[in-house]
Tab-separated table of C-alpha atoms in Angstrom:
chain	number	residue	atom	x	y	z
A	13	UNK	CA	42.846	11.894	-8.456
A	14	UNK	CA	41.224	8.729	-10.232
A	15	UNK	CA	42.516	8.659	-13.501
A	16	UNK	CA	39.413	7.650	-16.235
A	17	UNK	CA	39.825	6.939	-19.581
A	18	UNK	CA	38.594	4.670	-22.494
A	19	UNK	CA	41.203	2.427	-23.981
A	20	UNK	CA	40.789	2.066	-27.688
A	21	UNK	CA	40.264	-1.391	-28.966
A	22	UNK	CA	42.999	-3.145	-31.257
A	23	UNK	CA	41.479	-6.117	-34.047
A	24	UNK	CA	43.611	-8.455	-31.416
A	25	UNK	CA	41.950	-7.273	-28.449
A	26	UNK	CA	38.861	-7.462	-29.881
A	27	UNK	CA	39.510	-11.112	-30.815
A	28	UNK	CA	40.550	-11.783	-27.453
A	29	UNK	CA	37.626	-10.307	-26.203
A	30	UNK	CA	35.036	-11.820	-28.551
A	31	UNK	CA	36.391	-15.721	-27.984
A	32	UNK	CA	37.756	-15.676	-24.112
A	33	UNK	CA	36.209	-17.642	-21.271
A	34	UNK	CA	37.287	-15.648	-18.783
A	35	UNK	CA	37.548	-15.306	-15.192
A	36	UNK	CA	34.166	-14.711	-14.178
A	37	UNK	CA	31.486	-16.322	-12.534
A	38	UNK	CA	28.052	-15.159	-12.597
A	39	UNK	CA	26.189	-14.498	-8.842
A	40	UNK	CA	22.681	-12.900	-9.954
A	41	UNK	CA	20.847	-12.717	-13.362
A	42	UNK	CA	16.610	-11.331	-13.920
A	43	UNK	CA	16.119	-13.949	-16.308
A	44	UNK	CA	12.912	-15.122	-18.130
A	45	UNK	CA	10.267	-12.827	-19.910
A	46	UNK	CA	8.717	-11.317	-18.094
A	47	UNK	CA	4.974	-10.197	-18.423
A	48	UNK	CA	3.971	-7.726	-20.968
A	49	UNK	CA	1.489	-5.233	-20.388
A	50	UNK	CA	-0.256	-4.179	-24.242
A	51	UNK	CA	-2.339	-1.373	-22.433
A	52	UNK	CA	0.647	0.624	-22.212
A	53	UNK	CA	2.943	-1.366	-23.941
A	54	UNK	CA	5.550	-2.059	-21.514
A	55	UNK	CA	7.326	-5.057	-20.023
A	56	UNK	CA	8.131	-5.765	-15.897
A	57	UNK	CA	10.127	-8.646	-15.091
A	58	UNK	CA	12.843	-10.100	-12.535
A	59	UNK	CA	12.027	-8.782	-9.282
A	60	UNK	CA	10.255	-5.937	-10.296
A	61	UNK	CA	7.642	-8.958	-11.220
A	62	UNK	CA	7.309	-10.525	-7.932
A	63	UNK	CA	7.066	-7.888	-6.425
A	64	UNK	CA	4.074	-6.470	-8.213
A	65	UNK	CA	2.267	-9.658	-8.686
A	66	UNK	CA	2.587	-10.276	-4.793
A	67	UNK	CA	-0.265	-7.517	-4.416
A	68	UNK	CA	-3.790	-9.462	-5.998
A	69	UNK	CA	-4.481	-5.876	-6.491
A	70	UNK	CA	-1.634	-4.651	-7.820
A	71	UNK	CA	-3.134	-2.595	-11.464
A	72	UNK	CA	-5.115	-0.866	-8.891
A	73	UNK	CA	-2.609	-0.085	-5.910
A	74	UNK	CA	0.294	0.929	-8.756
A	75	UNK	CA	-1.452	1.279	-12.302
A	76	UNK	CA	0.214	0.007	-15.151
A	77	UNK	CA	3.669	0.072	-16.030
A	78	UNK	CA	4.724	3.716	-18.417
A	79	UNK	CA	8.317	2.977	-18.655
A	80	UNK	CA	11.177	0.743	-19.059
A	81	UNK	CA	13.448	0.135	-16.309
A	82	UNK	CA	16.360	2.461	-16.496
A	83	UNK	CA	18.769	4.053	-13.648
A	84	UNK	CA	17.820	7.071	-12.199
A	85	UNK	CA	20.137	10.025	-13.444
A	86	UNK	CA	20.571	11.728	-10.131
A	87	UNK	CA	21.412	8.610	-7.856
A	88	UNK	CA	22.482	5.566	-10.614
A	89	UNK	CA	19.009	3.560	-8.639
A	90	UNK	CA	17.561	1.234	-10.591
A	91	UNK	CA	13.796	2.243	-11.214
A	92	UNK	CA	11.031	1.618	-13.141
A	93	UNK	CA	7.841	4.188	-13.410
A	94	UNK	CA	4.038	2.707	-12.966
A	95	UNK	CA	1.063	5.563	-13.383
A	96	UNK	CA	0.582	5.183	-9.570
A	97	UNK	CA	3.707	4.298	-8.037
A	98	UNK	CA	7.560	4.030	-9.129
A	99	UNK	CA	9.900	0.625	-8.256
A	100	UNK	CA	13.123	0.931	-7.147
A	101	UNK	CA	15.537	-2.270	-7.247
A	102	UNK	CA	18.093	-2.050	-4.386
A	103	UNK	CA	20.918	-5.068	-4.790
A	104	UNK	CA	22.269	-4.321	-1.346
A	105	UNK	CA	19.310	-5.839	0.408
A	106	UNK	CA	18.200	-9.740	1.039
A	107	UNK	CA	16.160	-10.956	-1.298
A	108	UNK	CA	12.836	-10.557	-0.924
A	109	UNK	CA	13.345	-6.820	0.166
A	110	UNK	CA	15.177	-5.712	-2.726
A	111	UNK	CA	12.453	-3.960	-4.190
A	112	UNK	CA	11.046	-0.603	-2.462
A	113	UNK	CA	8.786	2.106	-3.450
A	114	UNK	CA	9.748	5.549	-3.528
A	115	UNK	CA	7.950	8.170	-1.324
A	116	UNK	CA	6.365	10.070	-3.958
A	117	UNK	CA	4.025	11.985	-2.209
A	118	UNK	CA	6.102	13.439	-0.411
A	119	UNK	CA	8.698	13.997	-2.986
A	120	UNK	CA	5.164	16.070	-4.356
A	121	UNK	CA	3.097	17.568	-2.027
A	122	UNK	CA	3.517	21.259	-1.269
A	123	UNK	CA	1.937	22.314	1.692
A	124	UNK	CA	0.060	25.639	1.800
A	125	UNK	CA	-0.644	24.626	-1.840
A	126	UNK	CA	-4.127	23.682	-1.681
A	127	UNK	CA	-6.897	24.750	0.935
A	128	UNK	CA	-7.871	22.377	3.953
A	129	UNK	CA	-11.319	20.689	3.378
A	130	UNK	CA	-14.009	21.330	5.940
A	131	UNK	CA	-13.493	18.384	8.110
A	132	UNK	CA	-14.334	17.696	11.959
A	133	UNK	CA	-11.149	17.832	13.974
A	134	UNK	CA	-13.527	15.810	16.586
A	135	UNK	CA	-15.258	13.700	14.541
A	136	UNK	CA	-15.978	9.654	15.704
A	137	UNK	CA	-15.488	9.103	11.514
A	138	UNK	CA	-11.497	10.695	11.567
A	139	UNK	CA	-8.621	8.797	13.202
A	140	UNK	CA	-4.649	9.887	13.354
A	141	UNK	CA	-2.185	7.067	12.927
A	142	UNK	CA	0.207	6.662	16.183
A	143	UNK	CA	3.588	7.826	16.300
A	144	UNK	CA	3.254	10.164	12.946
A	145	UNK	CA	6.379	11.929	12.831
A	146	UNK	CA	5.180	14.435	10.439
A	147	UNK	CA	2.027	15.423	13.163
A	148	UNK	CA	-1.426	14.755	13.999
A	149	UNK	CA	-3.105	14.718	10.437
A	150	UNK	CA	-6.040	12.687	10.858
A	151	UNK	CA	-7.667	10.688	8.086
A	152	UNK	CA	-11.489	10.816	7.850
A	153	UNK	CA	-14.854	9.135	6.241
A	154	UNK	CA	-14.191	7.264	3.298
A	155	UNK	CA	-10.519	8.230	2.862
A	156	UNK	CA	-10.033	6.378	6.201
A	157	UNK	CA	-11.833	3.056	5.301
A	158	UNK	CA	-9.841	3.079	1.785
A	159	UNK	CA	-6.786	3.595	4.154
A	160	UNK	CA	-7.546	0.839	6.073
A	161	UNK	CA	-9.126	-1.751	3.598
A	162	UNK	CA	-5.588	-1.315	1.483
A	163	UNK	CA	-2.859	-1.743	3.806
A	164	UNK	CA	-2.927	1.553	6.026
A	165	UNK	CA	1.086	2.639	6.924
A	166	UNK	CA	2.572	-0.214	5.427
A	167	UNK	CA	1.422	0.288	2.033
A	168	UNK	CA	0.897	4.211	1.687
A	169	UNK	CA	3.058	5.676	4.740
A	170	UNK	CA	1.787	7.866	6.962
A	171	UNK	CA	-0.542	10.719	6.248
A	172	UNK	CA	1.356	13.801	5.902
A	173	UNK	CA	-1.150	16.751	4.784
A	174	UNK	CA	-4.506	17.302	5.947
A	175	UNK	CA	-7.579	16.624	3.342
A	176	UNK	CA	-7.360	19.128	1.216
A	177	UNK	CA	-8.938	20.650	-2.083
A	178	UNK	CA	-6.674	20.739	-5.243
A	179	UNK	CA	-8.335	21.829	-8.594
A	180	UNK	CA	-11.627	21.890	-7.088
A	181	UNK	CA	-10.762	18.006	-5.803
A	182	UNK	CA	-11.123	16.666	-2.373
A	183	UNK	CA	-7.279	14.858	-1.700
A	184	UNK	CA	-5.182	13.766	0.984
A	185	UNK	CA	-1.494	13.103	0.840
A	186	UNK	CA	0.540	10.450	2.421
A	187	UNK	CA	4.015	9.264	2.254
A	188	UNK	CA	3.935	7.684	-1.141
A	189	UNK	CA	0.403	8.301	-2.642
A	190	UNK	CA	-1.997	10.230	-2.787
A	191	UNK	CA	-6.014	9.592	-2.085
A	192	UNK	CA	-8.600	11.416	-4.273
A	193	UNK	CA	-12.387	11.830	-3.676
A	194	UNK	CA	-14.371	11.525	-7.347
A	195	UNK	CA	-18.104	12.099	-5.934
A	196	UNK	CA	-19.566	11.773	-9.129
A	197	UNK	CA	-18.081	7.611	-9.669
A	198	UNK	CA	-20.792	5.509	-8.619
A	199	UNK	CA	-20.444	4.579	-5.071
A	200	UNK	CA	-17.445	1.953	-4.138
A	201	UNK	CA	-15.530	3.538	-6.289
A	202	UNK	CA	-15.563	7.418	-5.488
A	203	UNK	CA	-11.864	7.018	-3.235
A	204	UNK	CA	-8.880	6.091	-5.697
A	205	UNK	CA	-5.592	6.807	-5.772
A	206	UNK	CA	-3.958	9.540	-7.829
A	207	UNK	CA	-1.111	9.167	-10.675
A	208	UNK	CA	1.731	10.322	-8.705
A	209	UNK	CA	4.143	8.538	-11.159
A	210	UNK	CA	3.111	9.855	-14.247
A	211	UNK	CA	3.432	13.253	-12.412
A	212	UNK	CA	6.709	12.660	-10.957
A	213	UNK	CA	7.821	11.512	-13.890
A	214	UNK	CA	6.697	14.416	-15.920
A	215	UNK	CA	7.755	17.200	-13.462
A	216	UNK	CA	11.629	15.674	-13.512
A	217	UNK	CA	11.634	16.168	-17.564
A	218	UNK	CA	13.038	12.609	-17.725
A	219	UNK	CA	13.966	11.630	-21.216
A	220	UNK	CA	10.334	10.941	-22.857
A	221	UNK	CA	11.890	7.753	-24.821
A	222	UNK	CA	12.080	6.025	-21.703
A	223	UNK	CA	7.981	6.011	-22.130
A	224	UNK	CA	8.087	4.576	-25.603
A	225	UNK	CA	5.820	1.476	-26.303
A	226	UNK	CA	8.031	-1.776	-25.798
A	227	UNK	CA	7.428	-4.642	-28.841
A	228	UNK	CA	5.482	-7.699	-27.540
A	229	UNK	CA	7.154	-10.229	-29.556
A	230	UNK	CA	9.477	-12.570	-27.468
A	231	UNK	CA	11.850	-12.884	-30.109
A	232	UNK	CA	12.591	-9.200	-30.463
A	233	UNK	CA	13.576	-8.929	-26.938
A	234	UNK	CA	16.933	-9.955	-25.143
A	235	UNK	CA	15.911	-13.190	-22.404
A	236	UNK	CA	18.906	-13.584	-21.325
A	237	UNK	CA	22.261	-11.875	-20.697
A	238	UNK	CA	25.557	-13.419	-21.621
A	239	UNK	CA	28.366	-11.685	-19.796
A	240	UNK	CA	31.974	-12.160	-19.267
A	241	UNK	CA	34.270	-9.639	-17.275
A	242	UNK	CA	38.373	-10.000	-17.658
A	243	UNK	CA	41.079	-7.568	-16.888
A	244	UNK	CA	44.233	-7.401	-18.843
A	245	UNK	CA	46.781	-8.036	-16.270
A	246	UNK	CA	47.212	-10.727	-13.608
A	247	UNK	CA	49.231	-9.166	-11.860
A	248	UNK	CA	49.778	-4.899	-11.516
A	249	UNK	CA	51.984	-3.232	-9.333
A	250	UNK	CA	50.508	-0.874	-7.272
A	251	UNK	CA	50.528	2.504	-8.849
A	252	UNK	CA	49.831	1.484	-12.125
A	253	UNK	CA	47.105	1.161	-14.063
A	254	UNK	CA	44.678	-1.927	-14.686
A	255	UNK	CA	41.810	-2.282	-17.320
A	256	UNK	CA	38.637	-4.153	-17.129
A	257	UNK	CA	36.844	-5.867	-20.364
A	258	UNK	CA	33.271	-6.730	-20.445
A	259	UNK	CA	31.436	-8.412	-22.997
A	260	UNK	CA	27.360	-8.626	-23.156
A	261	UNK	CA	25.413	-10.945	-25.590
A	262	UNK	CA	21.983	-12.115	-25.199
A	263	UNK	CA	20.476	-15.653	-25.369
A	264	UNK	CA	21.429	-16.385	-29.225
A	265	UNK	CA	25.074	-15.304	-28.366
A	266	UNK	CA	23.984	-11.408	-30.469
A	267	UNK	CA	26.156	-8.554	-28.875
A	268	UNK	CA	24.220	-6.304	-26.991
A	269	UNK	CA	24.513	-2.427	-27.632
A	270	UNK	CA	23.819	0.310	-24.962
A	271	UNK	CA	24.065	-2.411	-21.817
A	272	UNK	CA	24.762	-0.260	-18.725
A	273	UNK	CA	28.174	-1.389	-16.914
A	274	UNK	CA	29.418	-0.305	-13.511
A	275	UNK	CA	32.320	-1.776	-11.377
A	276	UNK	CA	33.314	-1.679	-7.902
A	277	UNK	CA	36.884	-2.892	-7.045
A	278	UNK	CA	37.808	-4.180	-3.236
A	279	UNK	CA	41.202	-3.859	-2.275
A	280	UNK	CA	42.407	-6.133	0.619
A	281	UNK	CA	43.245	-3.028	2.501
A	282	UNK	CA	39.642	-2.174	2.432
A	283	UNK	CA	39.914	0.608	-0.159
A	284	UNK	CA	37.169	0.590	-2.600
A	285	UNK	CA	37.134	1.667	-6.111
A	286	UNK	CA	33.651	2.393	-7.627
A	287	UNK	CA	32.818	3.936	-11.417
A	288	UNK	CA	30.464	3.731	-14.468
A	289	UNK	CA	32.130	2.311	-17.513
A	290	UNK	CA	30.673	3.705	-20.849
A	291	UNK	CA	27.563	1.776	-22.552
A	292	UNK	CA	28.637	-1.198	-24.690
A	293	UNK	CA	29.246	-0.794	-28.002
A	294	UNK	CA	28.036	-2.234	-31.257
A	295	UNK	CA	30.245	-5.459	-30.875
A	296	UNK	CA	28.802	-6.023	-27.143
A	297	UNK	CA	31.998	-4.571	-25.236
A	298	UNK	CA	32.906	-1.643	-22.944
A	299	UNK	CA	36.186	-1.094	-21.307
A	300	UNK	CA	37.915	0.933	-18.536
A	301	UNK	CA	41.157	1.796	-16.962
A	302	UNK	CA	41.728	2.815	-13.556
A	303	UNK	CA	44.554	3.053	-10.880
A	304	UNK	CA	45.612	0.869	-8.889
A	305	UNK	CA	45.521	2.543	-5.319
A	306	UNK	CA	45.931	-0.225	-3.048
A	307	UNK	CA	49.066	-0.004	-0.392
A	308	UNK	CA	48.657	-3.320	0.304
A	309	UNK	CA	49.620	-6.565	-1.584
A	310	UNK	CA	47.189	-9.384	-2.251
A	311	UNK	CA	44.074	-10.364	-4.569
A	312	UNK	CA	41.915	-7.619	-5.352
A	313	UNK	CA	38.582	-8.641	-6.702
A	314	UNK	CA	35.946	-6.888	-9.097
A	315	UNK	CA	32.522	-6.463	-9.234
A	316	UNK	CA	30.827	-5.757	-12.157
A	317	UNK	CA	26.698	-4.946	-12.636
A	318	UNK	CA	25.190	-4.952	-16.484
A	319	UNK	CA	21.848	-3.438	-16.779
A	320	UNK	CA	20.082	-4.305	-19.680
A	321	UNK	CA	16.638	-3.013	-19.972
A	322	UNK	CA	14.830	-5.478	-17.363
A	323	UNK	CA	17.923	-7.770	-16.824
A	324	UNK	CA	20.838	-7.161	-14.636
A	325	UNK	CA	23.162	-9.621	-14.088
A	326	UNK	CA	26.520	-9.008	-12.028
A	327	UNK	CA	30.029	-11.076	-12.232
A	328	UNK	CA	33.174	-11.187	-10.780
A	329	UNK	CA	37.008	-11.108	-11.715
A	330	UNK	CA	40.218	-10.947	-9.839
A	331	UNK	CA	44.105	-9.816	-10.143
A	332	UNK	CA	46.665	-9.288	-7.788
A	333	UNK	CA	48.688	-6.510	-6.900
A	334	UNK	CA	52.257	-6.986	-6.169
A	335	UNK	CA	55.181	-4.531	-5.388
């Protein structure tokens, strides 16, 4: 069993901690700003960024932003919630596909919930979409020109319900949004989209801090992260135990409290060691100790992701295992 604990920190490994260069050598950092959004007081940068401002309609596709970026309790994915839509940042990709939106209506939609609208199954105005694995839903009137006019499957999946009425309002569900009928709007703007992320993010009870108006002011905010990685052996028999040191300080050299750290260690053998380390502290470091499992000898390296808020950076160390 993987043995996890926290070592506690001596003055003289906290020296060595707060002055060492390290092994390290950064791969990936969000920098910059970012762009701040004052009508709900939140930031989006790094990815997250570009991929938002690569839709010229993006307020209207995905709303604004209601959260920080944070990792998703159940599965450690790095998200961040918008009233329409919610961002998840996945590393293991190529850039430029990093970014992906989670299905949220259908994470949502109940079916049998609401009652199907009167609509023509025969009808010139409806259309299905080809090769729907969830059936033949078709789309209809004006919810099939919005589909069409705003990226069809690409941008909101397939259709996956039928037009239905929900609190006495015409919708139609599709893979990740859903399409609401306002008759009373003035017309060209009577189809919109509904505000699946404020939902989702309401009916998980995620910690409501997480929705807390972000400060505007540059100055106030952490641009860039400093981060060094270093274990405390070299070298480590196999069967013993190693620990891993990681500082975080932002762009004026300030530790950073609360930074998110997780590890993954590759053995040569090709086993693989993955864990969450515990927050930094006050003095910008977090450590952890694990066990050596390796059976064979050579370099084994580390991997190390800090999430800050909207940077992430990740850095690399080594040692070597020996008999």
């Amino acid at each position: 069993m993987k043995v996890l604990w926290r070592v506690a920190l001596t003055p003289v490994v906290v020296f060595i901690l707060l002055f060492a260069l390290g092994s390290s050598h950064p791969v990936l950092a969000q920098n910059g700003v970012g762009r701040y959004f004052s009508e709900t007081g939140h930031w989006v940068s790094g990815e997250f960024l570009e991929y938002f401002e690569s839709f010229p309609d993006a307020v209207f596709l995905f709303g604004y932003p209601i959260s920080t970026e944070f990792n998703d309790p159940d599965n450690g994915v790095r998200v961040q919630y918008f009233q329409r839509a919610r961002f998840e940042f996945h590393p293991e990709n190529r850039p430029g596909n990093r970014v992906a939106l989670t299905m949220l209506g259908s994470q949502l939609y109940e079916p049998g919930i609401g009652e199907v609208a009167a609509a023509s199954a025969f009808s010139p105005a409806c259309e299905t979409v080809p090769d729907n694995p969830y059936g033949d839903f078709q789309i209809c009137y004006s919810f099939l020109d919005f589909y069409k006019e705003h990226g069809g499957a690409d941008q909101f999946g397939y259709p996956i319900s039928d037009l239905e009425e929900h609190n006495e309002r015409t919708v139609q569900y599709f893979e990740y949004v859903r399409i609401e009928w306002y008759p009373e709007y003035r017309p060209g703007s009577q189809i919109t989209l509904g505000n699946l992320g404020q939902l989702e993010f309401k009916q998980r009870s995620l910690d409501p801090q997480l929705l807390e108006p972000q400060s505007g002011i540059i100055d106030e905010l952490p641009l860039d992260l400093r981060t060094k990685a270093f274990v405390e052996k070299a070298a480590v028999a196999a069967g013993e135990e190693q620990t891993l040191f990681v500082t975080v300080h932002d762009q004026n050299l300030q530790p950073i409290d609360g930074a998110e750290v997780s590890y993954t260690v590759k053995f040569s053998d090709g086993t693989v060691l993955r864990d969450l380390m515990a927050p930094t502290d006050e003095f910008g470091i977090s450590s952890n100790t694990f066990p050596v499992i390796a059976e064979s000898r050579d370099i084994a390296e580390v991997v190390v992701t800090v999430n800050n808020g909207n940077l992430i950076e990740i850095i690399r160390t080594s040692f070597r295992v020996w008999w």
